[in-house]
XYZ file of C-alpha atoms in Angstrom:
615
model
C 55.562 133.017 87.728
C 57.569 133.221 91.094
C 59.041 136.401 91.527
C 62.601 136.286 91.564
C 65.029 138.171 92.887
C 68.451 138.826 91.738
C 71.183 138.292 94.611
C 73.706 140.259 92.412
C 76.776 139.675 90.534
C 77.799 137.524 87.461
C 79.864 134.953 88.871
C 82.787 134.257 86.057
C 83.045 130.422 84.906
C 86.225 128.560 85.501
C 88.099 127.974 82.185
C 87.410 124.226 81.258
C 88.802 122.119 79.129
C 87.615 122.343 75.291
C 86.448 119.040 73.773
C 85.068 121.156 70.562
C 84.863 125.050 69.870
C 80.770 124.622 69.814
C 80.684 122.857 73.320
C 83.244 125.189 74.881
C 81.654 128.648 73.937
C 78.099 126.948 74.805
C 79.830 126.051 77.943
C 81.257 129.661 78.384
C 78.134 131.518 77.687
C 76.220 129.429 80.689
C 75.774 131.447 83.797
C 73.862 130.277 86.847
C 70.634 132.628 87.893
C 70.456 133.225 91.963
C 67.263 133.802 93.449
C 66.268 133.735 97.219
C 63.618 132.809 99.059
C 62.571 133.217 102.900
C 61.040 129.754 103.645
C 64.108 127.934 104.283
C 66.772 127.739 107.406
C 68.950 129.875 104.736
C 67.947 131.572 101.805
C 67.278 129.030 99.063
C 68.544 129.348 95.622
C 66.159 129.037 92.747
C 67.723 127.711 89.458
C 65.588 127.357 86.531
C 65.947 124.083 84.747
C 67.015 123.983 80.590
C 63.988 122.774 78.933
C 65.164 119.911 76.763
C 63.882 121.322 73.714
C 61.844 124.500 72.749
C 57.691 123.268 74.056
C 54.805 123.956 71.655
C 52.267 126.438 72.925
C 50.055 124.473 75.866
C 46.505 125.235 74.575
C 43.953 125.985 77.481
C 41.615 122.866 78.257
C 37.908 124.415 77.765
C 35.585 121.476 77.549
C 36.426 118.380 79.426
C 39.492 117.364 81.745
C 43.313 117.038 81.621
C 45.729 114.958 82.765
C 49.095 116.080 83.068
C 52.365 113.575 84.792
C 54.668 115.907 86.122
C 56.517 113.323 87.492
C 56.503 109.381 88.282
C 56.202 107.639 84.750
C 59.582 107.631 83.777
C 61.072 106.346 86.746
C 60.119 104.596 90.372
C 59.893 108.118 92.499
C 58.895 111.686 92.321
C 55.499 111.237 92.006
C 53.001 114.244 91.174
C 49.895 113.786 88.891
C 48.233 117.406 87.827
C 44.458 116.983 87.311
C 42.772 119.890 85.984
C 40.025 121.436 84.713
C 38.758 125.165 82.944
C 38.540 126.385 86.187
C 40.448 124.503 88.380
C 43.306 122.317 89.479
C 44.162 119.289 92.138
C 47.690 117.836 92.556
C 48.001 114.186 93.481
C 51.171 113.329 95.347
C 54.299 115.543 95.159
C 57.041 112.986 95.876
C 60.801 112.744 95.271
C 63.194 110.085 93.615
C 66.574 109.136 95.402
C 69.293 110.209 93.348
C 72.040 107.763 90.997
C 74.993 107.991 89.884
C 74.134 109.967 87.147
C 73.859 112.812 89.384
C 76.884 113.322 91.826
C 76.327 115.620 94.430
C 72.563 115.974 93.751
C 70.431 115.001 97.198
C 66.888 114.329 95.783
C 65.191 115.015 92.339
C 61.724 116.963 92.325
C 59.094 116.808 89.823
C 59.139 120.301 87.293
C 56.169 122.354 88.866
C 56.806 125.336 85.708
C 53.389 123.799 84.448
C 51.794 124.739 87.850
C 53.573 128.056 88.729
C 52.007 129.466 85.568
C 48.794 127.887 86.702
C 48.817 128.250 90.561
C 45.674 130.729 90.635
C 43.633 127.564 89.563
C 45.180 125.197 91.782
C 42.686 123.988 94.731
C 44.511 121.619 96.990
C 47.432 119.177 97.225
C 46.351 115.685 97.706
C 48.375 112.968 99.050
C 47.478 109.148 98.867
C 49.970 107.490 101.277
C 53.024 108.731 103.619
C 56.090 107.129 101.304
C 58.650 109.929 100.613
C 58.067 108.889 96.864
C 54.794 110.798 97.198
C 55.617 113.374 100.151
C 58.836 113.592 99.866
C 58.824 116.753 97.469
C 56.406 118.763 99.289
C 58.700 121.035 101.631
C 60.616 122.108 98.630
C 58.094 122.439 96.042
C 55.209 124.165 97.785
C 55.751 127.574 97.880
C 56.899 127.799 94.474
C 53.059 126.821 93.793
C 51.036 128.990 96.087
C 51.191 127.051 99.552
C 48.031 124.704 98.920
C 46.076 123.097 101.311
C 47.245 119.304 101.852
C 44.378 116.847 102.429
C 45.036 113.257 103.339
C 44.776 110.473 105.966
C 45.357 110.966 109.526
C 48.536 108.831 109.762
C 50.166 110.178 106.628
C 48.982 114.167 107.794
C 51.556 113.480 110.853
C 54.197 112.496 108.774
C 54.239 114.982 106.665
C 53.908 117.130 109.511
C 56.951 115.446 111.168
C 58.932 115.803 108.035
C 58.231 119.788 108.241
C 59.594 120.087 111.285
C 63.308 119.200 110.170
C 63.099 122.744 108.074
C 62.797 125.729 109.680
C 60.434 128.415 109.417
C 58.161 125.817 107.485
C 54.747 124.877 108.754
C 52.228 123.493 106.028
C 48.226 123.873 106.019
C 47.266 120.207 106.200
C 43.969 118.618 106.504
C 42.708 114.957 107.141
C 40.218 113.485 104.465
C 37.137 111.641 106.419
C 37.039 108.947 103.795
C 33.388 108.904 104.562
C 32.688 112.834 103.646
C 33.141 113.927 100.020
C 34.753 117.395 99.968
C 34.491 120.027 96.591
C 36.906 121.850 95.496
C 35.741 124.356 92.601
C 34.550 121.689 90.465
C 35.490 118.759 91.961
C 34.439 116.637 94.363
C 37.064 114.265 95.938
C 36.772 110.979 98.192
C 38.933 108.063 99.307
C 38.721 104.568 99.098
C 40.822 102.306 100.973
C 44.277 100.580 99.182
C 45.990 97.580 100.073
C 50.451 98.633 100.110
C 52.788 98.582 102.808
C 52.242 101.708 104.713
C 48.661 101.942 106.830
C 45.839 104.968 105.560
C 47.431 104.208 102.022
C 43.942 105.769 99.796
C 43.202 105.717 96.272
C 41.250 109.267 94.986
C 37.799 109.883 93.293
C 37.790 113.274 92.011
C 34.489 113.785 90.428
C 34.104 115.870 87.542
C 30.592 116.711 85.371
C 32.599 114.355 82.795
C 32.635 111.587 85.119
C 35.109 109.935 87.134
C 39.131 110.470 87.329
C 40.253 107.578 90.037
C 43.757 107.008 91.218
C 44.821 103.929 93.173
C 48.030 105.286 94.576
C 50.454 102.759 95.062
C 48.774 99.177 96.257
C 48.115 95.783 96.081
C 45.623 92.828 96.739
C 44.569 91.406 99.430
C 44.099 87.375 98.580
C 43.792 83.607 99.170
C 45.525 81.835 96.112
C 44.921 84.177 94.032
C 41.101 85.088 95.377
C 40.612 88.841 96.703
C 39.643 89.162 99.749
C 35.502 90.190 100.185
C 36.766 93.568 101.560
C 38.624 94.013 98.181
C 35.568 92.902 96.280
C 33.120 95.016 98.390
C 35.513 98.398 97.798
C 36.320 98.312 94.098
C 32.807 96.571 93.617
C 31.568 99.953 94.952
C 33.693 101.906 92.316
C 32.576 100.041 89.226
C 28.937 101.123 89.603
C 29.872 104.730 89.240
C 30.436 106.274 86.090
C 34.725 106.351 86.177
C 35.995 108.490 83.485
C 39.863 107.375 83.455
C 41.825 104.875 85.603
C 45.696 105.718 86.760
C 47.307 103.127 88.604
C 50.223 101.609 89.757
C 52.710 99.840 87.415
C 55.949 99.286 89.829
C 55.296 95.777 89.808
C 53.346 95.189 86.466
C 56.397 93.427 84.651
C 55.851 90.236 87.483
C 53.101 88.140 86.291
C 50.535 86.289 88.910
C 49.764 87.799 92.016
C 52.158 88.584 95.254
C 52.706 87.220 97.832
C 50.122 88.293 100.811
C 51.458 90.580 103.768
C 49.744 88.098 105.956
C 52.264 84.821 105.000
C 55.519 87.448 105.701
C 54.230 87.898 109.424
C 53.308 84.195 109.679
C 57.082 83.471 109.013
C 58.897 85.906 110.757
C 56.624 84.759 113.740
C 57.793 81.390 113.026
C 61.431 82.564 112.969
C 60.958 84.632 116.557
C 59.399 81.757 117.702
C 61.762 79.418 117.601
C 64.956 80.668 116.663
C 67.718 80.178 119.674
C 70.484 83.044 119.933
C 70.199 86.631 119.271
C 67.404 87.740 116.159
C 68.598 90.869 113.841
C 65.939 92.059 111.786
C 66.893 94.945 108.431
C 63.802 96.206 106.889
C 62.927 99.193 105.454
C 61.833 102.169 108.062
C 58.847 103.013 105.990
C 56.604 99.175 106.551
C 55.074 100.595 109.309
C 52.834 97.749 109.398
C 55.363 95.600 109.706
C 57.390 96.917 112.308
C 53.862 96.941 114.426
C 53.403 93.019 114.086
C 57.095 92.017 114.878
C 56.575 94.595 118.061
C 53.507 92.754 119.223
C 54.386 89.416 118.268
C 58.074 90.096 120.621
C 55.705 91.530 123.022
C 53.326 88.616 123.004
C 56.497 85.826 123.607
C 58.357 88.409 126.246
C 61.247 89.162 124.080
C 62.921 92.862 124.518
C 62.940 94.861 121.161
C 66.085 97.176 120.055
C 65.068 100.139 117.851
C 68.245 101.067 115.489
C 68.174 103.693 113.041
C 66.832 107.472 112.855
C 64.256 106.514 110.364
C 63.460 103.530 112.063
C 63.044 105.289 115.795
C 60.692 108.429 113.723
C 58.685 106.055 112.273
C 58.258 104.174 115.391
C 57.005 107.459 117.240
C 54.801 108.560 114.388
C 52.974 105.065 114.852
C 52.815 105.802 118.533
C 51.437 109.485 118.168
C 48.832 107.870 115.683
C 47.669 105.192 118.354
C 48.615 102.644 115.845
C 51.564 101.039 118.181
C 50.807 101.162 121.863
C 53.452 98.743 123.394
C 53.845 98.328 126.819
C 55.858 99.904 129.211
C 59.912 97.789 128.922
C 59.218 96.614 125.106
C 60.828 98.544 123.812
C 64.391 99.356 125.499
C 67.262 101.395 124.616
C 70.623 99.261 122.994
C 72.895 100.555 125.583
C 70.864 97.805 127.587
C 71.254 94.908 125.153
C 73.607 93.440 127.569
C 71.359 93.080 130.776
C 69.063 90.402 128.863
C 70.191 87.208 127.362
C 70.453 87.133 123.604
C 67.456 84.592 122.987
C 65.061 87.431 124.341
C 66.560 90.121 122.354
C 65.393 91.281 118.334
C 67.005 94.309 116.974
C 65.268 96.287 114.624
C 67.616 97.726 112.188
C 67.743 100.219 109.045
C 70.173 99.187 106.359
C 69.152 96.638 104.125
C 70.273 98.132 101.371
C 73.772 98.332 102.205
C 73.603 102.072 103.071
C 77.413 102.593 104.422
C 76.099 104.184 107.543
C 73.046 102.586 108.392
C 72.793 100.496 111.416
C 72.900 97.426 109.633
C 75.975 97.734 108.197
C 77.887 99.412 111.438
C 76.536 96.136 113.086
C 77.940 94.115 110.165
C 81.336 95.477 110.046
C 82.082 96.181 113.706
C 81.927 99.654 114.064
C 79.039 100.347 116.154
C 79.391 101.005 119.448
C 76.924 98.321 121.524
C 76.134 95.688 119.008
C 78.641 93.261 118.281
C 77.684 89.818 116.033
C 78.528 86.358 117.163
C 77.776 83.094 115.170
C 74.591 82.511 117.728
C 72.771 85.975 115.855
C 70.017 85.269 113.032
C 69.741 87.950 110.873
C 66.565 88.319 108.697
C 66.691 90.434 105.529
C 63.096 91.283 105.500
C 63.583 93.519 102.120
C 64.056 92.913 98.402
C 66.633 94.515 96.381
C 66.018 98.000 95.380
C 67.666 98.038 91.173
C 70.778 99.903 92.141
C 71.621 98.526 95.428
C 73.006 95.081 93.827
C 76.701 95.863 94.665
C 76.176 97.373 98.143
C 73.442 94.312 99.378
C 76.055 92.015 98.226
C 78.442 93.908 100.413
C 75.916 93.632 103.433
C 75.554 89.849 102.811
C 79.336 89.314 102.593
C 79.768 91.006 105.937
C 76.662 89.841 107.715
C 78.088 85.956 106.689
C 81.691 86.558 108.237
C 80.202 87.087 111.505
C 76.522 85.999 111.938
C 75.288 82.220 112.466
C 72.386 82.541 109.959
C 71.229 84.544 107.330
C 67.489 84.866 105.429
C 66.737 86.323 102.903
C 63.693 86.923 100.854
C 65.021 84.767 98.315
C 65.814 81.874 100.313
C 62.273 82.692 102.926
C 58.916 84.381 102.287
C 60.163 87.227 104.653
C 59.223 89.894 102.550
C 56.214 90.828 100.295
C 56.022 94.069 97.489
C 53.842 96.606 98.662
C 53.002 97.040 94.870
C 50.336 94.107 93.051
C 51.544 92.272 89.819
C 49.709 91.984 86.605
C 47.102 89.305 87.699
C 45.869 91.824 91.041
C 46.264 95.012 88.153
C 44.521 93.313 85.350
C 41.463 92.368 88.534
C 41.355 95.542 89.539
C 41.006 97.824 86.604
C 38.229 95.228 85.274
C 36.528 96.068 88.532
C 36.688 99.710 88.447
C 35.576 99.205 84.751
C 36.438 103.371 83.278
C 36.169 104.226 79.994
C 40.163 105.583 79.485
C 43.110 104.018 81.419
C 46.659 105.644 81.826
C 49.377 103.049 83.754
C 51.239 105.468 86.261
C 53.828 104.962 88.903
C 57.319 103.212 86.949
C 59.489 102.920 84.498
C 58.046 102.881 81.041
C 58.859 99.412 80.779
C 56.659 99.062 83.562
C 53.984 101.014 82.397
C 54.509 99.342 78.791
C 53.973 95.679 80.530
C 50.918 96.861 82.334
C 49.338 98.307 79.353
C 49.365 95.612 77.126
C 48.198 93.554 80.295
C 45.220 95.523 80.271
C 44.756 95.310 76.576
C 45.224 90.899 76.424
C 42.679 91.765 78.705
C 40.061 92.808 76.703
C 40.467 96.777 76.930
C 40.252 98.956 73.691
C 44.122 99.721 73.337
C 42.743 103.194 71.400
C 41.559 103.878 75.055
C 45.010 103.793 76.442
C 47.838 106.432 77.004
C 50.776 105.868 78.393
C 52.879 108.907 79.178
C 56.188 110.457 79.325
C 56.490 113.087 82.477
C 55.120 116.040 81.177
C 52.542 114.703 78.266
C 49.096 116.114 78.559
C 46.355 114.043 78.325
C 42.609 115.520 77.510
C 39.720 113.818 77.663
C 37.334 116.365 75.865
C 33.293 116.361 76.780
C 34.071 112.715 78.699
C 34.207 111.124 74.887
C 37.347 111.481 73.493
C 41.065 111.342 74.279
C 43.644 113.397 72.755
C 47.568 113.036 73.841
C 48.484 117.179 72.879
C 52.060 117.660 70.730
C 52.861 120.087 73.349
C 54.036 118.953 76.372
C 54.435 120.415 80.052
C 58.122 121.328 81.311
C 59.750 118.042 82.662
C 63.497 118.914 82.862
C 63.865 117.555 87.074
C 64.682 120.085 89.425
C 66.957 119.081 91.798
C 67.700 119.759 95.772
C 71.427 120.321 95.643
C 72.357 121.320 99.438
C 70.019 124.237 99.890
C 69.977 124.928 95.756
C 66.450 123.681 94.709
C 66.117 123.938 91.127
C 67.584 122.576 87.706
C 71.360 122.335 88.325
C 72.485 122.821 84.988
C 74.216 120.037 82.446
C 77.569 121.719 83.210
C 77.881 121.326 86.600
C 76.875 117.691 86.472
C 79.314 117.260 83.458
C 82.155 118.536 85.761
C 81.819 116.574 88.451
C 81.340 113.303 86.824
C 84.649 114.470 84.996
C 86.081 115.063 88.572
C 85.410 111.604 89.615
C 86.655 109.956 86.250
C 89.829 112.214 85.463
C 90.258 114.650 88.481
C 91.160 118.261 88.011
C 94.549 119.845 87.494
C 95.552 123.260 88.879
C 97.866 125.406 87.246
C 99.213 128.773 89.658
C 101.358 131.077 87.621
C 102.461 134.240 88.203
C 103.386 136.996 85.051
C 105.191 140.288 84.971
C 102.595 142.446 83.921
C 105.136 144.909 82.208
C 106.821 141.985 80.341
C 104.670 139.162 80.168
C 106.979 136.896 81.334
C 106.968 134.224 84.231
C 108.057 135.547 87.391
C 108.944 131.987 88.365
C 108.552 128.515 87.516
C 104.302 127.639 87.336
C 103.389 125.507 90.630
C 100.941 122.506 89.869
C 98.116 120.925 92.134
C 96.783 117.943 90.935
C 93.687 116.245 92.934
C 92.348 112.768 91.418
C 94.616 112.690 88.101
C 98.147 111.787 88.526
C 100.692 111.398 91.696
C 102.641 114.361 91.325
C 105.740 112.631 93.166
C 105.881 110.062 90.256
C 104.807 112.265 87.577
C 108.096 114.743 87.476
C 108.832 114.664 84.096
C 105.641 115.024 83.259
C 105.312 117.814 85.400
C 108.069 119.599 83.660
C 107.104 119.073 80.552
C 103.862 120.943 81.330
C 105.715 123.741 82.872
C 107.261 124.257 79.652
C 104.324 124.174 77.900
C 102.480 126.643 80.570
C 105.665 128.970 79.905
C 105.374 128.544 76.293
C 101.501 129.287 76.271
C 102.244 132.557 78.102
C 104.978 134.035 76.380
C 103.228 133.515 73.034
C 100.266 134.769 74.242
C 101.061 138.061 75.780
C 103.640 139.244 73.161
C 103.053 142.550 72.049
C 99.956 142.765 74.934
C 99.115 145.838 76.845
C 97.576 145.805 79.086
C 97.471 141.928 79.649
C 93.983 139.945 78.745
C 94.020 137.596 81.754
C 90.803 135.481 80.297
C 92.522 134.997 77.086
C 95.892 134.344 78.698
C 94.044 131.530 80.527
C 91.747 130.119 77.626
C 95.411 129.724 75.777
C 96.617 127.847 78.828
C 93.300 125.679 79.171
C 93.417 124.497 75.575
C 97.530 123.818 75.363
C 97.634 121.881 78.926
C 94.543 119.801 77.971
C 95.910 118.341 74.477
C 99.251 118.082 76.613
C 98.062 115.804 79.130
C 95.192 114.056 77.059
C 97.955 113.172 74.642
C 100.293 111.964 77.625
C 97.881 109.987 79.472
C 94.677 109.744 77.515
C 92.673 111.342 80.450
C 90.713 114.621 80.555
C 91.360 116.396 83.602
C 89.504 119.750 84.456
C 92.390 121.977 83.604
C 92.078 125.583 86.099
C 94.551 128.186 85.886
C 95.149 130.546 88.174
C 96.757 133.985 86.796
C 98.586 136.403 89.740
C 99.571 139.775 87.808
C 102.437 141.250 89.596
């Protein structure tokens, strides 16, 4: 285990309101563990996340290979698959997810690496299929907790994650670049690449060889295709992989509940060519920072009709530099020009690049929307393409976008109403081709919801594969395929509570801090300052009262007096007969009699603090 050590100190919980006597002393007894670490621009706090219910012994795998999701099948994000071995281990992907609503305050959500901190004498090497933060994302916060492995991947996604490393300080990680033409063993394993089809270039599927045959990943992906035809490339690489002997088969379910197949990369850049081409006026284009690929064509094509491109957005601009350090972008000198010049070229030879198509309140998009940024300002002669779907989640604040966009801009497109954008992910009819081409033995759908991985499992199955062959996991469920014959989904399970990067807190912050501040955001919190005679146990004077997201204490007078009598009541009765005063009871007292007060009053919940001043 990582060796912890402890800061010093109990730090006393807050009195909190009682919704039952089991929840309250549960919620009493919780104390938060502090543990630093040297890696970080500050020392990092380690919190160990609650398991969500006591785990069954993990038996040792002894004659064949496991499988083990740490992360990435019950949700779109935080990807990490653990394939292992007697001997040894390989990690695939150590991403993070974007956080909801569900967790207020929290800034990403790692996959639990407990499983591999027990392990991390085995583990050989980190390996990383393709640059998207949903499979890199994790790795500055998770690695020394298992051992500081060597990262092997492509050459474009190496300098990313190299990039990436260089926002935290003191953090520099050991990474390698697979030659997809040179196998390379790890203990016993042997690993290569094959080339994927997804929105980011040097996106790779893995082979890791075992004596049992075969585990392949595809990493996120697509197809190349005509109507519905693959493309020969695709049929000459996963042609290649069906003649070997492929044990299991994880791939890619993000897009398995859309039936057909997508729509090709190559139609998106064929319109938005069209729409440079010959659209008159200004040309605004929002689109996600990470389609490299992308960005490269609408460079070049701008380039190719002499129009001046406008790089907006940190993401955007990094990205855009990465390319160039790769010698995947090499535009000539006055392409690209910096937006305070926007106004020395007329608009019809001007396309902004833009973050913000998700209605991000601070992204470039929206500043330009709304008027607030500082050289862009939208007239009705500006086009502005879309060239993004909706991420689930982002409904409300796209709709936002759109509703600003149309009070100022001419024209608006949208993947909806234009084929200017194309998944990075393949649906059912690409996933269904593609695992009957690599043709293994065991499949496990990966990378989704489980609706997603649900759909593309019983996609597989219409398609003719034994469903007895199939597993489709929950994060943590180990998988072992035992002498390459026979599958067996263990009881036991690894540790998949999420940790979570909380500021500079990476770790499980616990269910009572994420139960308080969704209560601060519903009912607010209510602050009671009161002052006793510690001789008498009276009030010195009248209790003072700060309330912050509950009621409007100018309004709320008689309220407010009301719970000053009931403070003063609380008190008295509480310290009669006392010496010397019990503060924390005093306070529990208060906690539970202002809380019925003011749920009865106003129906709302408020986190009730007092603060006690013995004088």
């Amino acid at each position: 285990m990582v060796e912890r050590k402890n800061e010093g100190g109990r730090s006393r919980q807050l009195p909190r309101r009682r919704l039952s006597r089991g929840r309250r002393n549960s919620g009493q007894k919780m104390q938060r563990k502090q543990a630093t670490t040297s890696k970080r621009m500050v020392h990092r706090h380690h919190t160990e996340t609650p398991l969500r219910h006591k785990h069954e012994p993990i038996p040792e795998i002894i004659d064949g290979v496991r499988i083990v999701p740490l992360g990435g099948v019950e949700e779109v994000g935080r990807n990490m698959t653990v394939v292992e071995t007697s001997t040894d281990i390989l990690i695939v992907d150590a991403g993070f997810q974007f956080v909801s609503e569900e967790t207020p305050g929290v800034d990403y959500v790692l996959p639990n690496t407990r499983y591999l901190e027990e392990r991390k004498g085995k583990i050989r090497a980190l390996l990383i299929t393709h640059g998207h933060l949903d499979h890199i994302g994790g790795i500055p916060f998770i690695l020394d907790r298992i051992g500081n492995p060597p990262i092997y991947t492509g050459e474009l996604t190496s300098i990313m994650i190299k990039k990436r490393a260089e926002e935290f300080v003191g953090i520099k990680h050991d990474v390698k670049v697979l030659d997809p033409h040179v196998p390379i063993t790890f203990g016993s394993f042997r690993v290569r690449t094959f080339p994927v089809t997804h929105s980011i270039p040097d996106s790779t599927g893995m082979i890791i060889e075992t004596e049992y045959g075969n585990v392949v990943l595809s990493g996120d992906l697509k197809l190349e295709h005509k109507d519905g035809v693959p493309t020969k490339k695709e049929e000459e690489v996963y042609g290649a992989i069906g003649k070997e002997k492929n044990l299991i088969f994880i791939a890619d379910s993000t897009n398995a509940e859309r039936t057909g197949f997508s729509i090709p990369e190559q139609v998106v850049y064929d319109t938005i060519e069209n729409i440079i081409r010959t659209t008159e006026g200004r040309i605004i284009i929002g689109t996600f920072a990470s389609q490299f690929e992308r960005m490269i064509r609408i460079i070049g094509i701008c380039e190719q009709l002499g129009k001046k491109v406008i790089t907006e957005g940190r993401s955007i601009k990094t990205n855009i530099e990465i390319a160039e350090r790769a010698g995947r972008l090499k535009p000539k000198k006055g392409t690209i020009i910096p937006v305070q010049e926007i106004d020395n070229y007329p608009p019809d030879r001007v396309v902004i690049l833009a973050t913000g198509a998700q209605g991000e309140e601070f992204a470039a998009l929206m500043r330009i929307a709304t008027g607030k940024h500082k050289f862009i300002k939208m007239t009705r002669r500006d086009t502005v393409v879309l060239s993004s779907s909706v991420i689930p989640g982002n409904e409300l604040s796209v709709q936002r976008l759109k509703d600003n966009l149309y009070r100022h801009a001419g024209h608006i497109i949208h993947y909806r109403a234009s084929d200017v954008h194309s998944t990075g992910h393949g649906n059912t009819g690409e996933l269904v081709w593609i695992n009957k081409k690599v043709g293994a033995k065991f499949f496990m759908p990966a990378y989704g919801y489980h609706s997603m991985l649900r759909c593309h499992a019983n996609a597989v199955i219409e398609s003719g594969f034994p469903e007895k062959n199939i597993a489709v996991p929950d994060n943590g469920t180990i998988i072992d395929i035992i002498k390459g014959e026979r599958m067996i989904v263990q009881k036991a399970t690894a540790p998949s509570g999420p940790m979570m990067v909380d500021g500079f807190s990476v770790g499980g912050v616990q269910d009572v801090v994420i139960r308080d501040r969704k209560t601060l955001a519903q009912d607010g919190m209510f602050v009671v300052i009161a002052t006793i005679n510690v001789r008498t146990g009276k009030l010195r004077k009248s209790p003072d009262i700060i309330s912050r997201g509950f009621v409007y204490l100018r309004e709320s007078q008689e309220l407010l007096q009301q719970t000053r009598l009931i403070i003063k009541k609380s008190v008295e009765s509480s310290t009669e007969g006392m010496h010397p005063i019990n503060f924390d009871y005093v306070k529990n007292n208060i906690t539970d009699a202002v809380s019925a007060f003011l749920f009865q009053k106003t129906n709302k919940h408020p986190i009730v603090i007092p603060v006690l001043l013995g004088v």
